[in-house]
mmCIF file of C-alpha atoms in Angstrom:
data_model
loop_
_atom_site.group_PDB
_atom_site.id
_atom_site.type_symbol
_atom_site.label_atom_id
_atom_site.label_comp_id
_atom_site.label_asym_id
_atom_site.label_seq_id
_atom_site.Cartn_x
_atom_site.Cartn_y
_atom_site.Cartn_z
ATOM 1 C CA MET A 1 112.323 138.424 96.671
ATOM 2 C CA ARG A 2 110.657 138.188 100.085
ATOM 3 C CA THR A 3 107.700 136.349 98.552
ATOM 4 C CA LEU A 4 109.999 133.931 96.738
ATOM 5 C CA LEU A 5 111.980 133.215 99.886
ATOM 6 C CA ALA A 6 108.741 132.530 101.765
ATOM 7 C CA LEU A 7 107.712 130.231 98.924
ATOM 8 C CA TYR A 8 110.853 128.160 99.541
ATOM 9 C CA LEU A 9 111.024 128.407 103.342
ATOM 10 C CA TRP A 10 108.255 126.144 104.628
ATOM 11 C CA PRO A 11 108.542 123.426 101.964
ATOM 12 C CA THR A 12 112.302 123.305 102.570
ATOM 13 C CA ILE A 13 111.801 123.004 106.337
ATOM 14 C CA LEU A 14 109.209 120.255 105.954
ATOM 15 C CA ILE A 15 111.222 118.235 103.444
ATOM 16 C CA ASN A 16 114.322 118.450 105.606
ATOM 17 C CA LEU A 17 112.228 117.337 108.574
ATOM 18 C CA GLY A 18 111.369 114.333 106.421
ATOM 19 C CA ASN A 19 115.097 113.867 105.771
ATOM 20 C CA ALA A 20 115.615 113.788 109.537
ATOM 21 C CA PHE A 21 113.017 111.004 109.793
ATOM 22 C CA ALA A 22 114.834 109.174 106.986
ATOM 23 C CA TYR A 23 118.064 109.320 108.966
ATOM 24 C CA LEU A 24 116.356 108.165 112.116
ATOM 25 C CA PHE A 25 115.076 105.215 110.080
ATOM 26 C CA GLN A 26 118.621 104.459 108.933
ATOM 27 C CA LEU A 27 119.943 104.891 112.476
ATOM 28 C CA MET A 28 117.354 102.412 113.739
ATOM 29 C CA LEU A 29 118.350 99.926 111.039
ATOM 30 C CA ALA A 30 122.071 100.384 111.721
ATOM 31 C CA ARG A 31 121.463 99.634 115.394
ATOM 32 C CA SER A 32 119.055 96.739 114.768
ATOM 33 C CA LEU A 33 120.620 94.892 111.807
ATOM 34 C CA THR A 34 124.026 93.289 111.490
ATOM 35 C CA ILE A 35 126.578 95.326 109.531
ATOM 36 C CA ALA A 36 126.255 92.809 106.656
ATOM 37 C CA ASP A 37 122.441 93.088 106.570
ATOM 38 C CA PHE A 38 122.637 96.874 106.807
ATOM 39 C CA GLY A 39 124.938 96.881 103.792
ATOM 40 C CA ALA A 40 122.602 94.506 101.957
ATOM 41 C CA PHE A 41 119.548 96.660 102.715
ATOM 42 C CA ASN A 42 121.219 99.815 101.419
ATOM 43 C CA ALA A 43 122.559 98.046 98.336
ATOM 44 C CA LEU A 44 118.993 96.886 97.541
ATOM 45 C CA PHE A 45 117.555 100.282 98.438
ATOM 46 C CA SER A 46 120.095 102.037 96.192
ATOM 47 C CA LEU A 47 119.387 99.638 93.333
ATOM 48 C CA VAL A 48 115.640 100.248 93.703
ATOM 49 C CA ASN A 49 116.237 104.009 93.576
ATOM 50 C CA ILE A 50 118.331 103.699 90.427
ATOM 51 C CA MET A 51 115.832 101.406 88.681
ATOM 52 C CA ALA A 52 112.927 103.640 89.725
ATOM 53 C CA ALA A 53 114.629 106.817 88.584
ATOM 54 C CA THR A 54 111.572 107.664 86.481
ATOM 55 C CA ALA A 55 109.611 107.957 89.724
ATOM 56 C CA SER A 56 111.728 110.935 90.762
ATOM 57 C CA ILE A 57 110.695 112.922 87.686
ATOM 58 C CA VAL A 58 107.023 111.932 87.746
ATOM 59 C CA PRO A 59 106.084 114.912 89.978
ATOM 60 C CA PHE A 60 107.823 117.299 87.587
ATOM 61 C CA ALA A 61 106.219 115.737 84.503
ATOM 62 C CA ILE A 62 102.730 115.892 86.030
ATOM 63 C CA ALA A 63 103.237 119.426 87.380
ATOM 64 C CA ARG A 64 104.562 120.572 84.008
ATOM 65 C CA GLY A 65 101.557 119.045 82.247
ATOM 66 C CA MET A 66 99.131 120.793 84.592
ATOM 67 C CA ILE A 67 100.876 124.156 84.200
ATOM 68 C CA LEU A 68 101.122 123.996 80.404
ATOM 69 C CA THR A 69 97.661 122.518 79.711
ATOM 70 C CA PRO A 70 95.337 125.310 78.637
ATOM 71 C CA GLY A 71 91.930 125.379 80.273
ATOM 72 C CA GLY A 72 92.840 123.147 83.179
ATOM 73 C CA GLY A 73 92.076 119.476 82.708
ATOM 74 C CA ALA A 74 93.182 118.658 86.262
ATOM 75 C CA ARG A 75 90.532 115.974 86.744
ATOM 76 C CA SER A 76 91.504 114.115 83.584
ATOM 77 C CA ILE A 77 95.203 114.305 84.444
ATOM 78 C CA ILE A 78 94.582 112.969 87.966
ATOM 79 C CA GLU A 79 92.370 110.111 86.761
ATOM 80 C CA GLN A 80 94.687 109.006 83.972
ATOM 81 C CA THR A 81 97.951 109.289 85.912
ATOM 82 C CA SER A 82 96.554 107.419 88.920
ATOM 83 C CA THR A 83 95.368 104.582 86.679
ATOM 84 C CA GLY A 84 98.743 104.547 84.944
ATOM 85 C CA GLY A 85 100.579 104.378 88.275
ATOM 86 C CA LEU A 86 98.639 101.327 89.408
ATOM 87 C CA LEU A 87 99.228 99.642 86.053
ATOM 88 C CA ILE A 88 102.985 100.314 86.252
ATOM 89 C CA ALA A 89 103.088 98.807 89.750
ATOM 90 C CA ALA A 90 101.398 95.621 88.537
ATOM 91 C CA VAL A 91 103.661 95.290 85.483
ATOM 92 C CA THR A 92 106.808 95.923 87.540
ATOM 93 C CA ALA A 93 105.903 93.190 90.027
ATOM 94 C CA THR A 94 105.139 90.737 87.208
ATOM 95 C CA VAL A 95 108.328 91.421 85.260
ATOM 96 C CA GLY A 96 110.497 91.496 88.378
ATOM 97 C CA PHE A 97 109.510 88.081 89.718
ATOM 98 C CA PRO A 98 111.812 86.037 87.397
ATOM 99 C CA LEU A 99 114.773 88.257 88.338
ATOM 100 C CA VAL A 100 114.861 87.163 91.975
ATOM 101 C CA GLY A 101 117.636 84.600 91.447
ATOM 102 C CA PRO A 102 120.038 86.866 89.533
ATOM 103 C CA LEU A 103 119.441 89.670 92.061
ATOM 104 C CA CYS A 104 120.327 87.406 94.985
ATOM 105 C CA ALA A 105 123.483 86.235 93.220
ATOM 106 C CA ALA A 106 124.659 89.723 92.224
ATOM 107 C CA LEU A 107 124.223 91.332 95.658
ATOM 108 C CA LYS A 108 125.005 88.272 97.819
ATOM 109 C CA ILE A 109 121.457 88.035 99.214
ATOM 110 C CA GLU A 110 120.803 84.774 101.062
ATOM 111 C CA GLN A 111 116.975 84.592 101.047
ATOM 112 C CA SER A 112 114.857 84.869 97.905
ATOM 113 C CA ARG A 113 111.988 86.470 99.868
ATOM 114 C CA THR A 114 114.289 89.433 100.582
ATOM 115 C CA ALA A 115 114.725 89.996 96.853
ATOM 116 C CA LEU A 116 110.948 89.599 96.355
ATOM 117 C CA LEU A 117 110.310 92.332 98.910
ATOM 118 C CA ALA A 118 112.806 94.598 97.139
ATOM 119 C CA ILE A 119 110.877 94.073 93.887
ATOM 120 C CA ALA A 120 107.614 94.909 95.695
ATOM 121 C CA LEU A 121 109.270 98.084 96.995
ATOM 122 C CA LEU A 122 110.272 98.955 93.432
ATOM 123 C CA ALA A 123 106.710 98.366 92.193
ATOM 124 C CA THR A 124 105.164 100.752 94.741
ATOM 125 C CA THR A 125 107.846 103.427 94.409
ATOM 126 C CA PHE A 126 105.880 105.178 91.644
ATOM 127 C CA LEU A 127 102.753 105.861 93.702
ATOM 128 C CA CYS A 128 103.879 108.626 96.082
ATOM 129 C CA PRO A 129 105.500 110.801 93.352
ATOM 130 C CA ILE A 130 102.247 110.818 91.380
ATOM 131 C CA ALA A 131 100.408 112.382 94.325
ATOM 132 C CA VAL A 132 103.213 114.918 94.815
ATOM 133 C CA GLY A 133 102.952 115.890 91.140
ATOM 134 C CA TRP A 134 99.242 116.700 91.473
ATOM 135 C CA LEU A 135 99.981 119.014 94.393
ATOM 136 C CA GLN A 136 102.927 120.712 92.696
ATOM 137 C CA GLY A 137 100.946 121.226 89.509
ATOM 138 C CA THR A 138 98.221 123.089 91.394
ATOM 139 C CA GLY A 139 100.777 125.256 93.236
ATOM 140 C CA ARG A 140 100.215 123.550 96.594
ATOM 141 C CA TYR A 141 103.900 123.353 97.461
ATOM 142 C CA LEU A 142 103.300 123.105 101.198
ATOM 143 C CA ALA A 143 100.989 120.107 100.780
ATOM 144 C CA ALA A 144 103.488 118.520 98.385
ATOM 145 C CA ALA A 145 106.208 118.982 101.008
ATOM 146 C CA VAL A 146 103.959 117.349 103.627
ATOM 147 C CA ALA A 147 103.544 114.338 101.311
ATOM 148 C CA LEU A 148 107.296 114.080 100.735
ATOM 149 C CA ALA A 149 108.016 114.388 104.458
ATOM 150 C CA GLY A 150 105.256 111.935 105.309
ATOM 151 C CA LEU A 151 106.924 109.123 103.360
ATOM 152 C CA PRO A 152 110.032 108.819 105.612
ATOM 153 C CA ALA A 153 107.986 109.616 108.713
ATOM 154 C CA LEU A 154 105.757 106.621 108.001
ATOM 155 C CA ARG A 155 108.796 104.476 107.230
ATOM 156 C CA LEU A 156 110.173 105.326 110.646
ATOM 157 C CA ALA A 157 106.861 104.465 112.302
ATOM 158 C CA PHE A 158 106.538 101.139 110.477
ATOM 159 C CA GLY A 159 110.205 100.409 111.139
ATOM 160 C CA ALA A 160 109.777 100.991 114.868
ATOM 161 C CA TRP A 161 106.926 98.476 114.822
ATOM 162 C CA LEU A 162 108.304 95.822 112.474
ATOM 163 C CA VAL A 163 112.079 96.041 112.955
ATOM 164 C CA LEU A 164 112.365 97.055 116.599
ATOM 165 C CA GLY A 165 109.095 95.751 118.017
ATOM 166 C CA LEU A 166 108.869 92.475 116.104
ATOM 167 C CA ALA A 167 112.617 92.019 115.391
ATOM 168 C CA GLY A 168 111.859 91.239 111.760
ATOM 169 C CA GLY A 169 115.350 91.899 110.384
ATOM 170 C CA ILE A 170 116.103 92.988 106.814
ATOM 171 C CA ASP A 171 112.757 91.725 105.487
ATOM 172 C CA ALA A 172 110.868 93.872 107.991
ATOM 173 C CA ALA A 173 113.008 96.856 106.989
ATOM 174 C CA LEU A 174 112.007 96.413 103.342
ATOM 175 C CA ILE A 175 108.322 96.087 104.285
ATOM 176 C CA ALA A 176 108.574 99.267 106.366
ATOM 177 C CA ALA A 177 110.121 101.053 103.382
ATOM 178 C CA MET A 178 107.383 99.775 101.042
ATOM 179 C CA LEU A 179 104.108 100.422 102.920
ATOM 180 C CA PRO A 180 104.115 104.260 103.073
ATOM 181 C CA GLY A 181 104.056 104.769 99.278
ATOM 182 C CA PRO A 182 100.508 103.445 98.745
ATOM 183 C CA LEU A 183 99.294 105.286 101.858
ATOM 184 C CA VAL A 184 100.600 108.652 100.612
ATOM 185 C CA PHE A 185 99.051 107.926 97.200
ATOM 186 C CA VAL A 186 95.618 107.424 98.774
ATOM 187 C CA ALA A 187 96.082 110.565 100.880
ATOM 188 C CA GLY A 188 96.917 112.476 97.689
ATOM 189 C CA LEU A 189 93.667 111.339 96.084
ATOM 190 C CA VAL A 190 91.791 112.586 99.149
ATOM 191 C CA ALA A 191 93.645 115.929 99.032
ATOM 192 C CA MET A 192 92.653 116.381 95.364
ATOM 193 C CA ARG A 193 88.994 115.438 95.912
ATOM 194 C CA ALA A 194 87.824 118.908 94.865
ATOM 195 C CA ALA A 195 89.121 118.216 91.351
ATOM 196 C CA PHE A 196 86.648 115.358 90.991
ATOM 197 C CA CYS A 197 83.788 117.845 91.352
ATOM 198 C CA LEU A 198 84.967 119.619 88.190
ATOM 199 C CA PRO A 199 83.630 118.584 84.781
ATOM 200 C CA ARG A 200 85.815 116.074 82.975
ATOM 201 C CA THR A 201 87.526 117.778 80.027
ATOM 202 C CA ARG A 202 89.365 116.242 77.105
ATOM 203 C CA LEU A 203 93.100 116.804 77.184
ATOM 204 C CA PRO A 204 94.599 118.397 74.057
ATOM 205 C CA PRO A 205 95.944 115.885 71.496
ATOM 206 C CA SER A 206 99.495 117.096 72.112
ATOM 207 C CA PHE A 207 99.371 116.452 75.878
ATOM 208 C CA TRP A 208 100.479 112.811 76.023
ATOM 209 C CA PRO A 209 103.094 113.034 73.230
ATOM 210 C CA ASP A 210 104.623 116.054 74.973
ATOM 211 C CA PHE A 211 104.341 114.297 78.346
ATOM 212 C CA GLY A 212 106.085 111.246 76.893
ATOM 213 C CA ARG A 213 108.905 113.239 75.317
ATOM 214 C CA PHE A 214 109.571 115.115 78.526
ATOM 215 C CA THR A 215 109.350 111.951 80.637
ATOM 216 C CA LEU A 216 111.816 110.134 78.392
ATOM 217 C CA SER A 217 114.433 112.882 78.490
ATOM 218 C CA ALA A 218 113.894 113.684 82.167
ATOM 219 C CA SER A 219 113.987 109.975 83.064
ATOM 220 C CA THR A 220 117.377 109.723 81.416
ATOM 221 C CA SER A 221 118.535 112.676 83.492
ATOM 222 C CA ALA A 222 117.105 111.130 86.671
ATOM 223 C CA VAL A 223 118.782 107.759 86.017
ATOM 224 C CA LEU A 224 122.142 109.463 85.564
ATOM 225 C CA LEU A 225 121.750 111.669 88.643
ATOM 226 C CA LEU A 226 120.633 108.740 90.780
ATOM 227 C CA GLY A 227 123.621 106.856 89.436
ATOM 228 C CA PHE A 228 125.866 109.483 90.987
ATOM 229 C CA TRP A 229 123.803 109.233 94.170
ATOM 230 C CA SER A 230 123.621 105.464 94.594
ATOM 231 C CA LEU A 231 125.749 103.551 92.099
ATOM 232 C CA ASP A 232 128.875 103.762 94.245
ATOM 233 C CA MET A 233 127.234 101.678 97.007
ATOM 234 C CA VAL A 234 126.181 99.021 94.509
ATOM 235 C CA LEU A 235 129.688 98.878 92.995
ATOM 236 C CA VAL A 236 131.380 98.655 96.386
ATOM 237 C CA ARG A 237 128.970 95.899 97.416
ATOM 238 C CA ALA A 238 129.795 93.939 94.244
ATOM 239 C CA TRP A 239 133.579 94.522 94.156
ATOM 240 C CA PHE A 240 134.730 94.499 97.786
ATOM 241 C CA PRO A 241 134.283 92.255 100.870
ATOM 242 C CA ILE A 242 130.963 92.450 102.707
ATOM 243 C CA ASP A 243 132.431 94.130 105.819
ATOM 244 C CA GLN A 244 133.957 96.918 103.703
ATOM 245 C CA SER A 245 130.704 97.462 101.813
ATOM 246 C CA GLY A 246 128.862 97.702 105.136
ATOM 247 C CA LEU A 247 131.203 100.435 106.373
ATOM 248 C CA TYR A 248 130.885 102.235 103.052
ATOM 249 C CA ALA A 249 127.087 102.097 103.363
ATOM 250 C CA VAL A 250 127.232 103.643 106.846
ATOM 251 C CA ALA A 251 129.422 106.505 105.597
ATOM 252 C CA ALA A 252 127.311 106.988 102.465
ATOM 253 C CA VAL A 253 124.072 107.225 104.442
ATOM 254 C CA LEU A 254 125.461 110.069 106.569
ATOM 255 C CA ALA A 255 127.138 111.705 103.573
ATOM 256 C CA ARG A 256 123.783 112.249 101.872
ATOM 257 C CA ILE A 257 122.816 114.885 104.423
ATOM 258 C CA PRO A 258 124.242 117.833 102.378
ATOM 259 C CA LEU A 259 122.489 116.535 99.267
ATOM 260 C CA LEU A 260 119.118 116.039 100.931
ATOM 261 C CA ILE A 261 119.208 119.393 102.701
ATOM 262 C CA SER A 262 119.974 121.263 99.485
ATOM 263 C CA ILE A 263 117.859 119.279 97.021
ATOM 264 C CA ALA A 264 114.662 120.083 98.916
ATOM 265 C CA LEU A 265 114.715 123.361 96.988
ATOM 266 C CA VAL A 266 113.918 121.524 93.737
ATOM 267 C CA ILE A 267 110.269 121.047 94.727
ATOM 268 C CA VAL A 268 109.751 124.757 94.016
ATOM 269 C CA LEU A 269 112.551 125.301 91.470
ATOM 270 C CA PHE A 270 111.091 123.170 88.680
ATOM 271 C CA PRO A 271 107.509 124.555 88.617
ATOM 272 C CA GLU A 272 108.765 128.127 89.004
ATOM 273 C CA ALA A 273 111.361 127.698 86.236
ATOM 274 C CA THR A 274 108.616 126.265 84.014
ATOM 275 C CA ARG A 275 106.350 129.232 84.744
ATOM 276 C CA ALA A 276 109.271 131.604 84.067
ATOM 277 C CA GLY A 277 109.502 130.030 80.620
ATOM 278 C CA LEU A 278 105.978 131.275 79.891
ATOM 279 C CA SER A 279 107.003 134.850 80.634
ATOM 280 C CA GLY A 280 107.117 137.082 77.591
ATOM 281 C CA ASP A 281 109.616 139.495 79.142
ATOM 282 C CA ASN A 282 113.043 137.852 78.714
ATOM 283 C CA PRO A 283 112.171 134.385 80.065
ATOM 284 C CA GLU A 284 115.835 133.299 79.945
ATOM 285 C CA ARG A 285 116.824 136.028 82.389
ATOM 286 C CA ALA A 286 113.830 135.262 84.627
ATOM 287 C CA GLY A 287 114.754 131.566 84.691
ATOM 288 C CA ARG A 288 118.390 132.274 85.545
ATOM 289 C CA ARG A 289 117.277 134.480 88.416
ATOM 290 C CA VAL A 290 115.354 131.535 89.883
ATOM 291 C CA LEU A 291 118.375 129.271 89.344
ATOM 292 C CA LEU A 292 120.842 131.652 91.021
ATOM 293 C CA LEU A 293 118.639 131.938 94.098
ATOM 294 C CA ASN A 294 118.514 128.149 94.352
ATOM 295 C CA LEU A 295 122.264 127.776 93.900
ATOM 296 C CA ALA A 296 122.995 130.404 96.548
ATOM 297 C CA LEU A 297 120.717 128.730 99.083
ATOM 298 C CA ALA A 298 121.949 125.220 98.233
ATOM 299 C CA THR A 299 125.595 126.244 98.502
ATOM 300 C CA SER A 300 125.010 127.767 101.935
ATOM 301 C CA PHE A 301 123.151 124.692 103.197
ATOM 302 C CA GLY A 302 125.678 122.297 101.674
ATOM 303 C CA LEU A 303 128.779 124.013 103.040
ATOM 304 C CA ALA A 304 127.303 124.160 106.527
ATOM 305 C CA ALA A 305 126.441 120.447 106.435
ATOM 306 C CA VAL A 306 129.854 119.424 105.037
ATOM 307 C CA THR A 307 131.646 121.410 107.735
ATOM 308 C CA VAL A 308 129.670 119.773 110.556
ATOM 309 C CA LEU A 309 130.014 116.265 109.117
ATOM 310 C CA SER A 310 133.745 116.617 108.508
ATOM 311 C CA LEU A 311 134.503 117.940 111.977
ATOM 312 C CA ALA A 312 132.319 115.413 113.784
ATOM 313 C CA ALA A 313 132.828 112.409 111.491
ATOM 314 C CA GLU A 314 133.976 109.874 114.091
ATOM 315 C CA PRO A 315 131.342 110.542 116.787
ATOM 316 C CA LEU A 316 128.553 110.661 114.209
ATOM 317 C CA LEU A 317 129.607 107.317 112.746
ATOM 318 C CA VAL A 318 129.870 105.758 116.201
ATOM 319 C CA MET A 319 126.420 107.083 117.060
ATOM 320 C CA LEU A 320 124.996 105.643 113.837
ATOM 321 C CA ALA A 321 126.564 102.198 113.784
ATOM 322 C CA GLY A 322 128.774 101.637 116.828
ATOM 323 C CA PRO A 323 132.532 101.914 117.598
ATOM 324 C CA ASP A 324 133.677 99.829 114.611
ATOM 325 C CA ALA A 325 132.194 102.405 112.219
ATOM 326 C CA ALA A 326 134.681 105.113 113.277
ATOM 327 C CA GLN A 327 137.198 103.771 110.741
ATOM 328 C CA ALA A 328 134.862 104.987 107.957
ATOM 329 C CA ALA A 329 135.555 108.659 108.834
ATOM 330 C CA PRO A 330 137.788 109.299 105.763
ATOM 331 C CA LEU A 331 135.041 107.873 103.568
ATOM 332 C CA LEU A 332 132.471 110.165 105.167
ATOM 333 C CA ARG A 333 134.582 113.292 104.620
ATOM 334 C CA VAL A 334 135.082 112.571 100.924
ATOM 335 C CA LEU A 335 131.513 111.444 100.286
ATOM 336 C CA CYS A 336 129.832 114.387 102.018
ATOM 337 C CA PHE A 337 131.813 116.779 99.784
ATOM 338 C CA ALA A 338 130.776 114.702 96.753
ATOM 339 C CA MET A 339 127.093 114.803 97.765
ATOM 340 C CA ALA A 340 127.143 118.573 98.366
ATOM 341 C CA THR A 341 128.562 118.965 94.867
ATOM 342 C CA LEU A 342 125.951 116.588 93.454
ATOM 343 C CA ALA A 343 123.195 118.754 94.961
ATOM 344 C CA LEU A 344 124.402 121.728 92.894
ATOM 345 C CA VAL A 345 124.703 119.565 89.764
ATOM 346 C CA GLN A 346 121.163 118.255 90.260
ATOM 347 C CA ILE A 347 119.743 121.753 90.740
ATOM 348 C CA ILE A 348 121.394 122.917 87.507
ATOM 349 C CA ALA A 349 120.239 119.812 85.629
ATOM 350 C CA THR A 350 116.674 120.315 86.898
ATOM 351 C CA TYR A 351 116.719 123.916 85.701
ATOM 352 C CA LEU A 352 118.035 122.924 82.266
ATOM 353 C CA MET A 353 115.396 120.205 81.883
ATOM 354 C CA ALA A 354 112.653 122.661 82.861
ATOM 355 C CA ARG A 355 113.954 124.943 80.107
ATOM 356 C CA ASN A 356 114.082 122.092 77.546
ATOM 357 C CA ARG A 357 117.903 122.234 77.447
ATOM 358 C CA HIS A 358 118.689 118.535 76.960
ATOM 359 C CA GLY A 359 122.406 118.851 76.257
ATOM 360 C CA VAL A 360 122.969 118.226 79.962
ATOM 361 C CA LEU A 361 122.115 114.546 79.362
ATOM 362 C CA LEU A 362 125.301 113.975 77.370
ATOM 363 C CA LEU A 363 127.297 115.657 80.099
ATOM 364 C CA LEU A 364 125.803 113.455 82.835
ATOM 365 C CA ALA A 365 126.204 110.287 80.754
ATOM 366 C CA ALA A 366 129.881 111.017 80.155
ATOM 367 C CA GLY A 367 130.351 111.548 83.896
ATOM 368 C CA ILE A 368 128.744 108.228 84.843
ATOM 369 C CA ILE A 369 130.757 106.312 82.253
ATOM 370 C CA GLY A 370 133.949 107.998 83.440
ATOM 371 C CA PHE A 371 133.175 107.267 87.089
ATOM 372 C CA VAL A 372 132.500 103.555 86.520
ATOM 373 C CA ALA A 373 135.529 103.123 84.247
ATOM 374 C CA LEU A 374 137.939 104.895 86.592
ATOM 375 C CA SER A 375 136.563 103.095 89.651
ATOM 376 C CA LYS A 376 136.876 99.723 87.942
ATOM 377 C CA SER A 377 140.450 100.242 86.760
ATOM 378 C CA LEU A 378 141.971 102.643 89.314
ATOM 379 C CA ALA A 379 140.147 102.062 92.625
ATOM 380 C CA PRO A 380 141.894 99.438 94.798
ATOM 381 C CA THR A 381 139.875 100.449 97.893
ATOM 382 C CA PRO A 382 136.380 101.796 98.655
ATOM 383 C CA LEU A 383 137.997 105.147 99.539
ATOM 384 C CA SER A 384 139.356 105.329 95.985
ATOM 385 C CA VAL A 385 135.816 104.872 94.641
ATOM 386 C CA ALA A 386 134.654 107.787 96.803
ATOM 387 C CA CYS A 387 137.539 109.980 95.611
ATOM 388 C CA TRP A 388 136.761 109.302 91.953
ATOM 389 C CA LEU A 389 133.094 110.137 92.606
ATOM 390 C CA ALA A 390 134.040 113.493 94.155
ATOM 391 C CA THR A 391 136.442 114.287 91.313
ATOM 392 C CA ILE A 392 133.962 113.507 88.542
ATOM 393 C CA LEU A 393 131.194 115.506 90.233
ATOM 394 C CA THR A 394 133.447 118.561 90.557
ATOM 395 C CA ILE A 395 134.100 118.410 86.803
ATOM 396 C CA GLU A 396 130.350 117.959 86.183
ATOM 397 C CA LEU A 397 129.566 121.075 88.223
ATOM 398 C CA ALA A 398 131.971 123.276 86.265
ATOM 399 C CA ALA A 399 130.742 121.952 82.910
ATOM 400 C CA SER A 400 127.023 122.247 83.746
ATOM 401 C CA LEU A 401 127.464 125.840 84.927
ATOM 402 C CA THR A 402 129.088 126.631 81.594
ATOM 403 C CA LEU A 403 126.138 125.039 79.813
ATOM 404 C CA VAL A 404 123.652 127.303 81.617
ATOM 405 C CA TRP A 405 125.206 130.447 80.177
ATOM 406 C CA LEU A 406 125.567 129.142 76.638
ATOM 407 C CA PRO A 407 122.805 130.394 74.318
ATOM 408 C CA PRO A 408 119.973 127.847 73.888
ATOM 409 C CA ALA A 409 119.995 125.869 70.651
ATOM 410 C CA GLY A 410 118.483 127.906 67.865
ATOM 411 C CA MET A 411 119.113 131.224 69.608
ATOM 412 C CA THR A 412 121.558 133.566 67.945
ATOM 413 C CA ARG A 413 122.631 137.014 68.870
ATOM 414 C CA ARG A 414 120.874 139.743 66.902
ATOM 415 C CA PRO A 415 123.381 141.821 64.931
ATOM 416 C CA ALA A 416 123.550 145.493 65.773
ATOM 417 C CA ASP A 417 121.388 147.676 63.592
ATOM 418 C CA ALA A 418 123.323 149.511 60.911
#
């Protein structure tokens, strides 16, 4: 247990340090941009995160491939995934260019170059997770945490230069968000340079079909989870006046603190749950032990964060976006509870995906559909949207916990010997 706790400790600290840099970046934007531009930036940023949901599972897919590939093959995996990442970036930019007009119309964006920068951000979003996957797959969790923390740290540095120093506005904010991804990708290649000294080996024929199947199912899970994380901001931006969507964005940015603090545990959870599945001595029990440790830690972190945010809602909002933001305190209290709950749902979903338990996808899909439908028909205010999000996520948590303790498909209890 002591070894496992140490395994989680430093990566969790580093990733949450990165989360602190991410919030400093948002604080800088809230103080530098108008409330309307801040809302527009976060609507675009949320939409990019939803559309690039596959990027969030890339580290897990690569790490899983490295762990399950007999005889290594690290060099081949690194070479082929890096080439694939660059190709995806080029295709995304090409396909996204004609969508500039519809994007501007849907999210009330005035300048087409702003939408172009958002598409460029989407195209480069896949690069950093590829490097993180290489590090996770080789068990270098600390280095993977440094890469994840380096992304927001670099965004803050570029933001200080482009947004504060050069007063570049929303376009500069998008450029600052975009540049770190390629830099971390190059740093990852440098960190894995020892692998290029190994002989190139042929991957087994089953590698890419298995990689594709896992990526497809895990991408679906990631899209649904990111929908819970970000879709509310997009809906509020589309359905309500710009000033209300700006206030909602301010509250939502702060409310993600419980989620980000708790979800840092996933960087170790997924590879360890995958390795537990290779254990011959009751792998289901070994996997659940890893899950319970994660849930206990995440619940402690989440409750502490929700308590602080709820008690200090008004001063925190004023500090982030000025006196007018204090009226978003009720939104913050509801959303921070929703995000703490989402952290637990995401940890359980990650565990189930690592164990090839794909029934969780239907559960998440039903939750997203229910959230959108209820928000559309029964949410006259942004606060109502937040309340429906919290309600649906509470139901998701109870249902996903039940799913964990159901026997896996194909497993039946052995009858007692006569």
